[in-house]
Amino acid sequence: MFLCLSIILLSSCEKDIDIDYHEVPSLYVVEASVSNTNMEARISRSQNMDDNSTQSNINNAVVVITGDDGSSTKLSYLSNGRYYSASKGVPGVTYTITVDVDGEHFTSTSTMQNKPTINSFRVVRKKIATEWFQMGELNFQDLPNEDNWYFMHIYRNDLGYRWAVLSDRNDPNKELQQMFNFFREGDGGSDVLRDGDDLRIELYSIDQRAYDYLFSMQMMENTGTNPIPNFSGGCLGYFSAHWLVAKPFVYHAANVEDED
Protein backbone atom coordinates (compact mmCIF):
# COMPACT_ATOMS: atom_id res chain seq x y z
CA MET A 1 0.00 0.00 0.00
CA PHE A 2 1.40 3.38 -0.97
CA LEU A 3 1.22 5.88 1.87
CA CYS A 4 1.32 9.56 0.95
CA LEU A 5 2.09 11.04 4.38
CA SER A 6 2.72 14.67 3.57
CA ILE A 7 2.18 15.69 7.17
CA ILE A 8 3.35 19.25 6.91
CA LEU A 9 1.04 20.45 9.61
CA LEU A 10 0.30 23.85 8.11
CA SER A 11 0.57 22.78 4.49
CA SER A 12 -1.61 24.69 2.07
CA CYS A 13 -2.39 21.52 0.13
CA GLU A 14 -4.60 20.43 3.02
CA LYS A 15 -6.63 23.63 3.14
CA ASP A 16 -9.56 24.64 0.97
CA ILE A 17 -8.69 25.76 -2.54
CA ASP A 18 -8.17 29.51 -2.40
CA ILE A 19 -6.60 30.90 -5.55
CA ASP A 20 -4.77 34.04 -4.49
CA TYR A 21 -2.70 34.96 -7.53
CA HIS A 22 0.57 36.73 -6.81
CA GLU A 23 1.19 40.20 -8.26
CA VAL A 24 -0.73 40.05 -11.51
CA PRO A 25 -2.67 42.74 -13.38
CA SER A 26 -6.39 42.30 -13.87
CA LEU A 27 -6.91 39.13 -15.93
CA TYR A 28 -9.76 36.79 -16.80
CA VAL A 29 -10.02 33.66 -14.63
CA VAL A 30 -11.63 30.51 -16.05
CA GLU A 31 -12.36 27.48 -13.85
CA ALA A 32 -14.02 24.81 -15.97
CA SER A 33 -14.69 21.09 -16.02
CA VAL A 34 -16.15 18.18 -17.92
CA SER A 35 -17.32 15.36 -15.66
CA ASN A 36 -19.46 12.25 -15.54
CA THR A 37 -22.41 14.47 -14.54
CA ASN A 38 -22.15 17.73 -16.53
CA MET A 39 -20.02 20.44 -18.11
CA GLU A 40 -19.56 23.75 -16.33
CA ALA A 41 -17.44 26.85 -16.13
CA ARG A 42 -17.09 29.87 -13.90
CA ILE A 43 -15.59 32.99 -15.44
CA SER A 44 -14.47 36.01 -13.47
CA ARG A 45 -11.87 38.71 -13.60
CA SER A 46 -9.11 39.24 -11.09
CA GLN A 47 -8.87 42.65 -9.47
CA ASN A 48 -5.91 45.02 -9.63
CA MET A 49 -2.47 44.19 -8.26
CA ASP A 50 -3.45 45.35 -4.78
CA ASP A 51 -6.50 43.06 -4.68
CA ASN A 52 -6.03 39.64 -6.32
CA SER A 53 -9.48 38.27 -5.46
CA THR A 54 -11.71 36.93 -8.24
CA GLN A 55 -15.00 38.59 -7.42
CA SER A 56 -15.85 40.22 -10.76
CA ASN A 57 -18.13 37.72 -12.49
CA ILE A 58 -18.38 37.68 -16.30
CA ASN A 59 -21.78 37.19 -17.92
CA ASN A 60 -21.10 37.80 -21.64
CA ALA A 61 -18.67 35.01 -22.56
CA VAL A 62 -19.22 32.38 -25.25
CA VAL A 63 -18.10 29.00 -23.88
CA VAL A 64 -17.89 25.96 -26.17
CA ILE A 65 -16.52 22.51 -25.33
CA THR A 66 -15.67 20.15 -28.19
CA GLY A 67 -14.48 16.54 -28.07
CA ASP A 68 -12.20 14.60 -30.40
CA ASP A 69 -15.18 12.26 -30.83
CA GLY A 70 -16.91 15.00 -32.85
CA SER A 71 -19.11 16.33 -30.05
CA SER A 72 -19.66 20.05 -29.53
CA THR A 73 -21.50 21.73 -26.65
CA LYS A 74 -22.19 25.40 -26.03
CA LEU A 75 -22.62 26.13 -22.33
CA SER A 76 -25.59 28.25 -21.25
CA TYR A 77 -25.17 31.19 -18.90
CA LEU A 78 -26.81 30.73 -15.49
CA SER A 79 -25.75 33.49 -13.06
CA ASN A 80 -22.78 34.79 -11.07
CA GLY A 81 -20.35 34.02 -13.88
CA ARG A 82 -21.46 30.38 -14.15
CA TYR A 83 -22.03 28.52 -17.44
CA TYR A 84 -23.54 25.04 -17.64
CA SER A 85 -24.60 22.08 -19.75
CA ALA A 86 -26.11 18.76 -18.66
CA SER A 87 -23.92 16.96 -21.24
CA LYS A 88 -21.65 14.31 -19.71
CA GLY A 89 -18.04 13.50 -20.47
CA VAL A 90 -16.93 10.21 -22.03
CA PRO A 91 -13.76 8.48 -20.76
CA GLY A 92 -10.89 8.55 -23.24
CA VAL A 93 -12.20 11.59 -25.12
CA THR A 94 -9.97 14.67 -25.21
CA TYR A 95 -12.01 17.84 -24.74
CA THR A 96 -11.09 21.35 -25.80
CA ILE A 97 -12.71 24.40 -24.21
CA THR A 98 -12.80 27.75 -25.97
CA VAL A 99 -13.82 30.94 -24.22
CA ASP A 100 -14.46 34.13 -26.19
CA VAL A 101 -15.12 37.32 -24.27
CA ASP A 102 -14.66 40.98 -25.22
CA GLY A 103 -12.40 40.16 -28.16
CA GLU A 104 -10.16 37.79 -26.20
CA HIS A 105 -9.84 34.07 -26.91
CA PHE A 106 -8.76 31.41 -24.39
CA THR A 107 -8.40 27.67 -24.91
CA SER A 108 -7.35 24.56 -22.99
CA THR A 109 -7.56 20.78 -23.39
CA SER A 110 -8.07 17.83 -21.02
CA THR A 111 -8.67 14.11 -21.45
CA MET A 112 -11.59 12.49 -19.60
CA GLN A 113 -10.48 9.74 -17.21
CA ASN A 114 -12.08 6.49 -16.06
CA LYS A 115 -14.12 6.04 -12.89
CA PRO A 116 -12.09 5.75 -9.64
CA THR A 117 -13.12 3.68 -6.63
CA ILE A 118 -13.10 4.72 -2.97
CA ASN A 119 -12.36 1.71 -0.77
CA SER A 120 -12.64 3.27 2.68
CA PHE A 121 -12.41 6.42 4.76
CA ARG A 122 -11.95 6.83 8.50
CA VAL A 123 -10.68 9.35 11.04
CA VAL A 124 -7.66 8.20 13.08
CA ARG A 125 -5.56 9.52 15.96
CA LYS A 126 -1.83 9.70 15.36
CA LYS A 127 0.87 10.72 17.82
CA ILE A 128 3.56 12.98 16.38
CA ALA A 129 6.37 13.69 18.85
CA THR A 130 4.44 14.39 22.06
CA GLU A 131 1.14 15.57 20.57
CA TRP A 132 -1.94 13.84 19.19
CA PHE A 133 -3.50 14.72 15.87
CA GLN A 134 -6.73 13.61 14.23
CA MET A 135 -6.33 12.73 10.58
CA GLY A 136 -8.47 11.56 7.71
CA GLU A 137 -7.36 8.31 6.07
CA LEU A 138 -8.62 7.82 2.52
CA ASN A 139 -7.95 4.51 0.75
CA PHE A 140 -8.81 4.04 -2.91
CA GLN A 141 -8.03 1.63 -5.72
CA ASP A 142 -5.66 2.73 -8.43
CA LEU A 143 -7.03 2.31 -11.94
CA PRO A 144 -5.13 -0.66 -13.43
CA ASN A 145 -2.63 -0.70 -16.26
CA GLU A 146 -2.47 3.03 -16.94
CA ASP A 147 -0.85 6.17 -15.59
CA ASN A 148 -3.19 7.92 -13.17
CA TRP A 149 -3.51 11.18 -11.30
CA TYR A 150 -6.01 12.02 -8.58
CA PHE A 151 -7.49 15.06 -6.87
CA MET A 152 -9.17 14.67 -3.46
CA HIS A 153 -11.38 17.30 -1.83
CA ILE A 154 -13.02 16.96 1.58
CA TYR A 155 -15.97 19.19 2.44
CA ARG A 156 -17.23 19.86 5.96
CA ASN A 157 -20.87 20.91 6.16
CA ASP A 158 -20.69 21.81 2.45
CA LEU A 159 -17.65 24.06 2.87
CA GLY A 160 -14.20 23.14 1.57
CA TYR A 161 -12.02 21.68 4.34
CA ARG A 162 -8.97 19.82 2.94
CA TRP A 163 -7.60 18.89 -0.49
CA ALA A 164 -4.64 17.12 -2.04
CA VAL A 165 -3.35 15.68 -5.32
CA LEU A 166 -1.62 12.34 -5.84
CA SER A 167 -0.18 10.33 -8.73
CA ASP A 168 0.29 6.56 -8.88
CA ARG A 169 3.82 6.66 -10.28
CA ASN A 170 5.40 5.20 -7.12
CA ASP A 171 3.03 2.26 -6.71
CA PRO A 172 0.70 1.64 -9.67
CA ASN A 173 -2.16 -0.86 -9.80
CA LYS A 174 -2.52 -1.12 -6.01
CA GLU A 175 -4.50 0.48 -3.23
CA LEU A 176 -3.39 4.07 -2.66
CA GLN A 177 -3.68 6.02 0.57
CA GLN A 178 -3.85 9.73 1.29
CA MET A 179 -3.62 11.13 4.82
CA PHE A 180 -5.12 14.54 5.66
CA ASN A 181 -4.10 16.42 8.77
CA PHE A 182 -7.37 17.62 10.33
CA PHE A 183 -6.45 19.16 13.67
CA ARG A 184 -4.30 18.87 16.79
CA GLU A 185 -6.17 17.60 19.81
CA GLY A 186 -6.58 20.32 22.40
CA ASP A 187 -6.80 23.11 19.84
CA GLY A 188 -9.94 25.22 19.75
CA GLY A 189 -9.72 26.76 16.30
CA SER A 190 -12.14 26.66 13.40
CA ASP A 191 -10.45 23.57 11.93
CA VAL A 192 -11.55 21.35 14.83
CA LEU A 193 -14.28 18.89 13.86
CA ARG A 194 -17.45 18.84 15.96
CA ASP A 195 -19.69 15.87 16.70
CA GLY A 196 -22.21 15.49 13.90
CA ASP A 197 -20.21 17.39 11.27
CA ASP A 198 -21.09 16.11 7.81
CA LEU A 199 -18.05 15.31 5.69
CA ARG A 200 -18.18 14.62 1.97
CA ILE A 201 -15.12 12.96 0.50
CA GLU A 202 -14.72 13.58 -3.22
CA LEU A 203 -12.24 11.64 -5.36
CA TYR A 204 -11.51 12.79 -8.91
CA SER A 205 -9.53 10.92 -11.56
CA ILE A 206 -7.83 13.72 -13.48
CA ASP A 207 -5.35 13.95 -16.34
CA GLN A 208 -1.72 14.99 -16.03
CA ARG A 209 -2.30 18.59 -17.18
CA ALA A 210 -4.84 19.18 -14.40
CA TYR A 211 -2.55 17.42 -11.90
CA ASP A 212 0.43 19.57 -12.87
CA TYR A 213 -1.65 22.72 -12.43
CA LEU A 214 -3.06 21.71 -9.03
CA PHE A 215 0.32 20.46 -7.82
CA SER A 216 1.91 23.76 -8.76
CA MET A 217 -0.92 25.57 -6.99
CA GLN A 218 -0.28 23.73 -3.74
CA MET A 219 3.37 24.82 -4.01
CA MET A 220 2.50 28.51 -4.36
CA GLU A 221 3.28 29.37 -0.74
CA ASN A 222 6.74 27.79 -1.00
CA THR A 223 7.72 29.20 -4.38
CA GLY A 224 6.04 32.63 -4.29
CA THR A 225 4.88 32.10 -7.88
CA ASN A 226 1.56 31.50 -9.60
CA PRO A 227 0.48 28.05 -10.86
CA ILE A 228 1.80 26.93 -14.23
CA PRO A 229 -0.40 28.10 -17.14
CA ASN A 230 -3.24 25.76 -18.03
CA PHE A 231 -4.88 27.97 -20.69
CA SER A 232 -3.48 29.59 -23.80
CA GLY A 233 -4.46 33.19 -24.45
CA GLY A 234 -3.30 34.71 -21.19
CA CYS A 235 -6.07 33.95 -18.70
CA LEU A 236 -5.69 32.37 -15.27
CA GLY A 237 -7.45 29.21 -14.05
CA TYR A 238 -7.70 25.62 -15.23
CA PHE A 239 -9.78 23.12 -17.19
CA SER A 240 -10.23 19.49 -16.13
CA ALA A 241 -12.05 16.53 -17.66
CA HIS A 242 -12.52 14.05 -14.84
CA TRP A 243 -14.65 11.38 -13.25
CA LEU A 244 -15.91 12.18 -9.76
CA VAL A 245 -17.08 9.82 -7.03
CA ALA A 246 -18.13 10.89 -3.53
CA LYS A 247 -18.58 9.27 -0.12
CA PRO A 248 -20.55 10.76 2.81
CA PHE A 249 -19.17 10.52 6.34
CA VAL A 250 -20.50 11.80 9.68
CA TYR A 251 -17.84 12.67 12.24
CA HIS A 252 -18.25 11.36 15.79
CA ALA A 253 -15.36 11.72 18.23
CA ALA A 254 -16.28 8.41 19.87
CA ASN A 255 -15.63 6.57 16.61
CA VAL A 256 -12.13 7.94 16.01
CA GLU A 257 -9.64 5.06 15.91
CA ASP A 258 -6.01 4.99 17.01
CA GLU A 259 -3.82 4.42 13.97
CA ASP A 260 -2.84 0.78 13.48
Tab-separated table of C-alpha atoms in Angstrom:
chain	number	residue	atom	x	y	z
A	1	MET	CA	0.000	0.000	0.000
A	2	PHE	CA	1.395	3.376	-0.973
A	3	LEU	CA	1.224	5.881	1.871
A	4	CYS	CA	1.321	9.560	0.952
A	5	LEU	CA	2.087	11.042	4.376
A	6	SER	CA	2.724	14.669	3.566
A	7	ILE	CA	2.177	15.688	7.168
A	8	ILE	CA	3.348	19.252	6.913
A	9	LEU	CA	1.042	20.455	9.606
A	10	LEU	CA	0.303	23.847	8.111
A	11	SER	CA	0.570	22.778	4.493
A	12	SER	CA	-1.612	24.693	2.072
A	13	CYS	CA	-2.392	21.515	0.133
A	14	GLU	CA	-4.600	20.428	3.020
A	15	LYS	CA	-6.631	23.631	3.144
A	16	ASP	CA	-9.556	24.640	0.971
A	17	ILE	CA	-8.693	25.758	-2.542
A	18	ASP	CA	-8.169	29.505	-2.403
A	19	ILE	CA	-6.596	30.897	-5.553
A	20	ASP	CA	-4.765	34.039	-4.487
A	21	TYR	CA	-2.697	34.960	-7.526
A	22	HIS	CA	0.566	36.730	-6.813
A	23	GLU	CA	1.190	40.200	-8.257
A	24	VAL	CA	-0.726	40.053	-11.511
A	25	PRO	CA	-2.669	42.742	-13.377
A	26	SER	CA	-6.394	42.297	-13.873
A	27	LEU	CA	-6.906	39.126	-15.934
A	28	TYR	CA	-9.756	36.786	-16.795
A	29	VAL	CA	-10.023	33.664	-14.627
A	30	VAL	CA	-11.631	30.510	-16.054
A	31	GLU	CA	-12.362	27.480	-13.845
A	32	ALA	CA	-14.025	24.815	-15.975
A	33	SER	CA	-14.685	21.086	-16.024
A	34	VAL	CA	-16.148	18.176	-17.921
A	35	SER	CA	-17.317	15.364	-15.661
A	36	ASN	CA	-19.457	12.254	-15.540
A	37	THR	CA	-22.410	14.469	-14.542
A	38	ASN	CA	-22.145	17.731	-16.526
A	39	MET	CA	-20.024	20.440	-18.106
A	40	GLU	CA	-19.563	23.754	-16.335
A	41	ALA	CA	-17.435	26.854	-16.131
A	42	ARG	CA	-17.091	29.874	-13.898
A	43	ILE	CA	-15.589	32.988	-15.443
A	44	SER	CA	-14.466	36.008	-13.466
A	45	ARG	CA	-11.868	38.710	-13.603
A	46	SER	CA	-9.109	39.237	-11.085
A	47	GLN	CA	-8.870	42.654	-9.469
A	48	ASN	CA	-5.912	45.024	-9.635
A	49	MET	CA	-2.471	44.193	-8.261
A	50	ASP	CA	-3.455	45.349	-4.782
A	51	ASP	CA	-6.498	43.060	-4.682
A	52	ASN	CA	-6.030	39.642	-6.315
A	53	SER	CA	-9.478	38.268	-5.461
A	54	THR	CA	-11.711	36.933	-8.243
A	55	GLN	CA	-15.003	38.589	-7.420
A	56	SER	CA	-15.846	40.218	-10.764
A	57	ASN	CA	-18.133	37.717	-12.490
A	58	ILE	CA	-18.380	37.678	-16.296
A	59	ASN	CA	-21.783	37.189	-17.920
A	60	ASN	CA	-21.099	37.796	-21.638
A	61	ALA	CA	-18.669	35.007	-22.565
A	62	VAL	CA	-19.219	32.385	-25.246
A	63	VAL	CA	-18.103	29.001	-23.882
A	64	VAL	CA	-17.890	25.963	-26.175
A	65	ILE	CA	-16.517	22.514	-25.332
A	66	THR	CA	-15.672	20.145	-28.188
A	67	GLY	CA	-14.477	16.542	-28.066
A	68	ASP	CA	-12.205	14.603	-30.400
A	69	ASP	CA	-15.177	12.257	-30.829
A	70	GLY	CA	-16.912	15.003	-32.851
A	71	SER	CA	-19.110	16.326	-30.050
A	72	SER	CA	-19.658	20.052	-29.528
A	73	THR	CA	-21.500	21.727	-26.649
A	74	LYS	CA	-22.194	25.395	-26.029
A	75	LEU	CA	-22.621	26.128	-22.331
A	76	SER	CA	-25.591	28.255	-21.245
A	77	TYR	CA	-25.168	31.186	-18.899
A	78	LEU	CA	-26.806	30.728	-15.493
A	79	SER	CA	-25.754	33.489	-13.057
A	80	ASN	CA	-22.785	34.786	-11.071
A	81	GLY	CA	-20.350	34.019	-13.876
A	82	ARG	CA	-21.465	30.375	-14.150
A	83	TYR	CA	-22.028	28.523	-17.436
A	84	TYR	CA	-23.544	25.038	-17.636
A	85	SER	CA	-24.604	22.083	-19.751
A	86	ALA	CA	-26.107	18.765	-18.663
A	87	SER	CA	-23.924	16.964	-21.238
A	88	LYS	CA	-21.649	14.311	-19.713
A	89	GLY	CA	-18.040	13.501	-20.468
A	90	VAL	CA	-16.930	10.215	-22.026
A	91	PRO	CA	-13.758	8.481	-20.762
A	92	GLY	CA	-10.893	8.550	-23.240
A	93	VAL	CA	-12.197	11.588	-25.121
A	94	THR	CA	-9.969	14.672	-25.205
A	95	TYR	CA	-12.008	17.840	-24.739
A	96	THR	CA	-11.094	21.351	-25.803
A	97	ILE	CA	-12.712	24.395	-24.214
A	98	THR	CA	-12.800	27.750	-25.975
A	99	VAL	CA	-13.818	30.945	-24.222
A	100	ASP	CA	-14.455	34.127	-26.189
A	101	VAL	CA	-15.116	37.320	-24.268
A	102	ASP	CA	-14.661	40.979	-25.224
A	103	GLY	CA	-12.399	40.162	-28.165
A	104	GLU	CA	-10.156	37.786	-26.198
A	105	HIS	CA	-9.837	34.070	-26.909
A	106	PHE	CA	-8.762	31.406	-24.393
A	107	THR	CA	-8.402	27.668	-24.906
A	108	SER	CA	-7.352	24.556	-22.986
A	109	THR	CA	-7.563	20.777	-23.387
A	110	SER	CA	-8.066	17.832	-21.023
A	111	THR	CA	-8.674	14.106	-21.448
A	112	MET	CA	-11.588	12.493	-19.597
A	113	GLN	CA	-10.476	9.739	-17.208
A	114	ASN	CA	-12.084	6.487	-16.060
A	115	LYS	CA	-14.124	6.039	-12.886
A	116	PRO	CA	-12.091	5.752	-9.643
A	117	THR	CA	-13.120	3.677	-6.633
A	118	ILE	CA	-13.101	4.717	-2.973
A	119	ASN	CA	-12.364	1.705	-0.769
A	120	SER	CA	-12.644	3.267	2.682
A	121	PHE	CA	-12.410	6.421	4.763
A	122	ARG	CA	-11.946	6.831	8.497
A	123	VAL	CA	-10.676	9.351	11.040
A	124	VAL	CA	-7.664	8.197	13.080
A	125	ARG	CA	-5.564	9.522	15.959
A	126	LYS	CA	-1.832	9.700	15.364
A	127	LYS	CA	0.870	10.716	17.819
A	128	ILE	CA	3.561	12.980	16.379
A	129	ALA	CA	6.374	13.685	18.851
A	130	THR	CA	4.442	14.395	22.063
A	131	GLU	CA	1.138	15.569	20.566
A	132	TRP	CA	-1.939	13.837	19.186
A	133	PHE	CA	-3.505	14.719	15.867
A	134	GLN	CA	-6.728	13.606	14.229
A	135	MET	CA	-6.330	12.726	10.578
A	136	GLY	CA	-8.475	11.562	7.710
A	137	GLU	CA	-7.361	8.310	6.068
A	138	LEU	CA	-8.621	7.822	2.520
A	139	ASN	CA	-7.949	4.513	0.749
A	140	PHE	CA	-8.806	4.041	-2.915
A	141	GLN	CA	-8.029	1.632	-5.716
A	142	ASP	CA	-5.658	2.735	-8.434
A	143	LEU	CA	-7.029	2.315	-11.936
A	144	PRO	CA	-5.133	-0.662	-13.432
A	145	ASN	CA	-2.625	-0.702	-16.258
A	146	GLU	CA	-2.471	3.033	-16.941
A	147	ASP	CA	-0.849	6.166	-15.585
A	148	ASN	CA	-3.191	7.924	-13.174
A	149	TRP	CA	-3.510	11.185	-11.305
A	150	TYR	CA	-6.007	12.021	-8.581
A	151	PHE	CA	-7.493	15.057	-6.867
A	152	MET	CA	-9.166	14.675	-3.465
A	153	HIS	CA	-11.384	17.298	-1.831
A	154	ILE	CA	-13.024	16.963	1.577
A	155	TYR	CA	-15.972	19.189	2.436
A	156	ARG	CA	-17.230	19.863	5.961
A	157	ASN	CA	-20.873	20.908	6.160
A	158	ASP	CA	-20.694	21.808	2.446
A	159	LEU	CA	-17.648	24.056	2.869
A	160	GLY	CA	-14.202	23.138	1.567
A	161	TYR	CA	-12.020	21.679	4.344
A	162	ARG	CA	-8.974	19.825	2.941
A	163	TRP	CA	-7.603	18.893	-0.488
A	164	ALA	CA	-4.638	17.115	-2.038
A	165	VAL	CA	-3.350	15.678	-5.321
A	166	LEU	CA	-1.620	12.340	-5.838
A	167	SER	CA	-0.176	10.334	-8.728
A	168	ASP	CA	0.288	6.559	-8.880
A	169	ARG	CA	3.821	6.658	-10.275
A	170	ASN	CA	5.398	5.201	-7.119
A	171	ASP	CA	3.029	2.259	-6.706
A	172	PRO	CA	0.699	1.642	-9.673
A	173	ASN	CA	-2.165	-0.864	-9.797
A	174	LYS	CA	-2.523	-1.115	-6.013
A	175	GLU	CA	-4.502	0.482	-3.228
A	176	LEU	CA	-3.386	4.067	-2.656
A	177	GLN	CA	-3.681	6.017	0.567
A	178	GLN	CA	-3.850	9.728	1.289
A	179	MET	CA	-3.625	11.128	4.819
A	180	PHE	CA	-5.122	14.538	5.658
A	181	ASN	CA	-4.105	16.423	8.768
A	182	PHE	CA	-7.372	17.619	10.327
A	183	PHE	CA	-6.449	19.164	13.674
A	184	ARG	CA	-4.304	18.865	16.788
A	185	GLU	CA	-6.175	17.605	19.808
A	186	GLY	CA	-6.580	20.323	22.401
A	187	ASP	CA	-6.795	23.114	19.841
A	188	GLY	CA	-9.937	25.224	19.754
A	189	GLY	CA	-9.715	26.759	16.302
A	190	SER	CA	-12.139	26.660	13.404
A	191	ASP	CA	-10.445	23.569	11.928
A	192	VAL	CA	-11.546	21.349	14.829
A	193	LEU	CA	-14.277	18.891	13.862
A	194	ARG	CA	-17.451	18.837	15.963
A	195	ASP	CA	-19.690	15.869	16.697
A	196	GLY	CA	-22.214	15.494	13.899
A	197	ASP	CA	-20.213	17.386	11.274
A	198	ASP	CA	-21.089	16.114	7.806
A	199	LEU	CA	-18.047	15.312	5.689
A	200	ARG	CA	-18.180	14.624	1.967
A	201	ILE	CA	-15.117	12.958	0.504
A	202	GLU	CA	-14.720	13.579	-3.216
A	203	LEU	CA	-12.243	11.635	-5.360
A	204	TYR	CA	-11.508	12.785	-8.907
A	205	SER	CA	-9.533	10.923	-11.556
A	206	ILE	CA	-7.826	13.724	-13.484
A	207	ASP	CA	-5.355	13.948	-16.340
A	208	GLN	CA	-1.717	14.994	-16.035
A	209	ARG	CA	-2.297	18.587	-17.178
A	210	ALA	CA	-4.836	19.180	-14.401
A	211	TYR	CA	-2.555	17.420	-11.903
A	212	ASP	CA	0.427	19.566	-12.872
A	213	TYR	CA	-1.652	22.715	-12.434
A	214	LEU	CA	-3.056	21.714	-9.032
A	215	PHE	CA	0.320	20.463	-7.815
A	216	SER	CA	1.915	23.763	-8.759
A	217	MET	CA	-0.925	25.569	-6.993
A	218	GLN	CA	-0.279	23.733	-3.740
A	219	MET	CA	3.368	24.819	-4.011
A	220	MET	CA	2.503	28.506	-4.357
A	221	GLU	CA	3.282	29.369	-0.740
A	222	ASN	CA	6.737	27.789	-1.002
A	223	THR	CA	7.724	29.202	-4.381
A	224	GLY	CA	6.040	32.629	-4.295
A	225	THR	CA	4.877	32.096	-7.880
A	226	ASN	CA	1.558	31.504	-9.595
A	227	PRO	CA	0.478	28.052	-10.863
A	228	ILE	CA	1.798	26.927	-14.229
A	229	PRO	CA	-0.395	28.101	-17.144
A	230	ASN	CA	-3.241	25.760	-18.027
A	231	PHE	CA	-4.881	27.966	-20.690
A	232	SER	CA	-3.485	29.591	-23.796
A	233	GLY	CA	-4.459	33.191	-24.449
A	234	GLY	CA	-3.296	34.712	-21.190
A	235	CYS	CA	-6.068	33.952	-18.698
A	236	LEU	CA	-5.687	32.366	-15.272
A	237	GLY	CA	-7.450	29.213	-14.052
A	238	TYR	CA	-7.701	25.623	-15.234
A	239	PHE	CA	-9.785	23.124	-17.186
A	240	SER	CA	-10.227	19.494	-16.130
A	241	ALA	CA	-12.048	16.535	-17.660
A	242	HIS	CA	-12.521	14.047	-14.837
A	243	TRP	CA	-14.655	11.377	-13.247
A	244	LEU	CA	-15.909	12.184	-9.758
A	245	VAL	CA	-17.079	9.824	-7.026
A	246	ALA	CA	-18.127	10.890	-3.529
A	247	LYS	CA	-18.579	9.268	-0.118
A	248	PRO	CA	-20.548	10.762	2.806
A	249	PHE	CA	-19.172	10.518	6.340
A	250	VAL	CA	-20.496	11.798	9.679
A	251	TYR	CA	-17.842	12.673	12.241
A	252	HIS	CA	-18.250	11.357	15.793
A	253	ALA	CA	-15.363	11.721	18.229
A	254	ALA	CA	-16.278	8.413	19.874
A	255	ASN	CA	-15.626	6.571	16.606
A	256	VAL	CA	-12.132	7.937	16.011
A	257	GLU	CA	-9.638	5.064	15.909
A	258	ASP	CA	-6.012	4.991	17.012
A	259	GLU	CA	-3.822	4.422	13.969
A	260	ASP	CA	-2.836	0.783	13.480
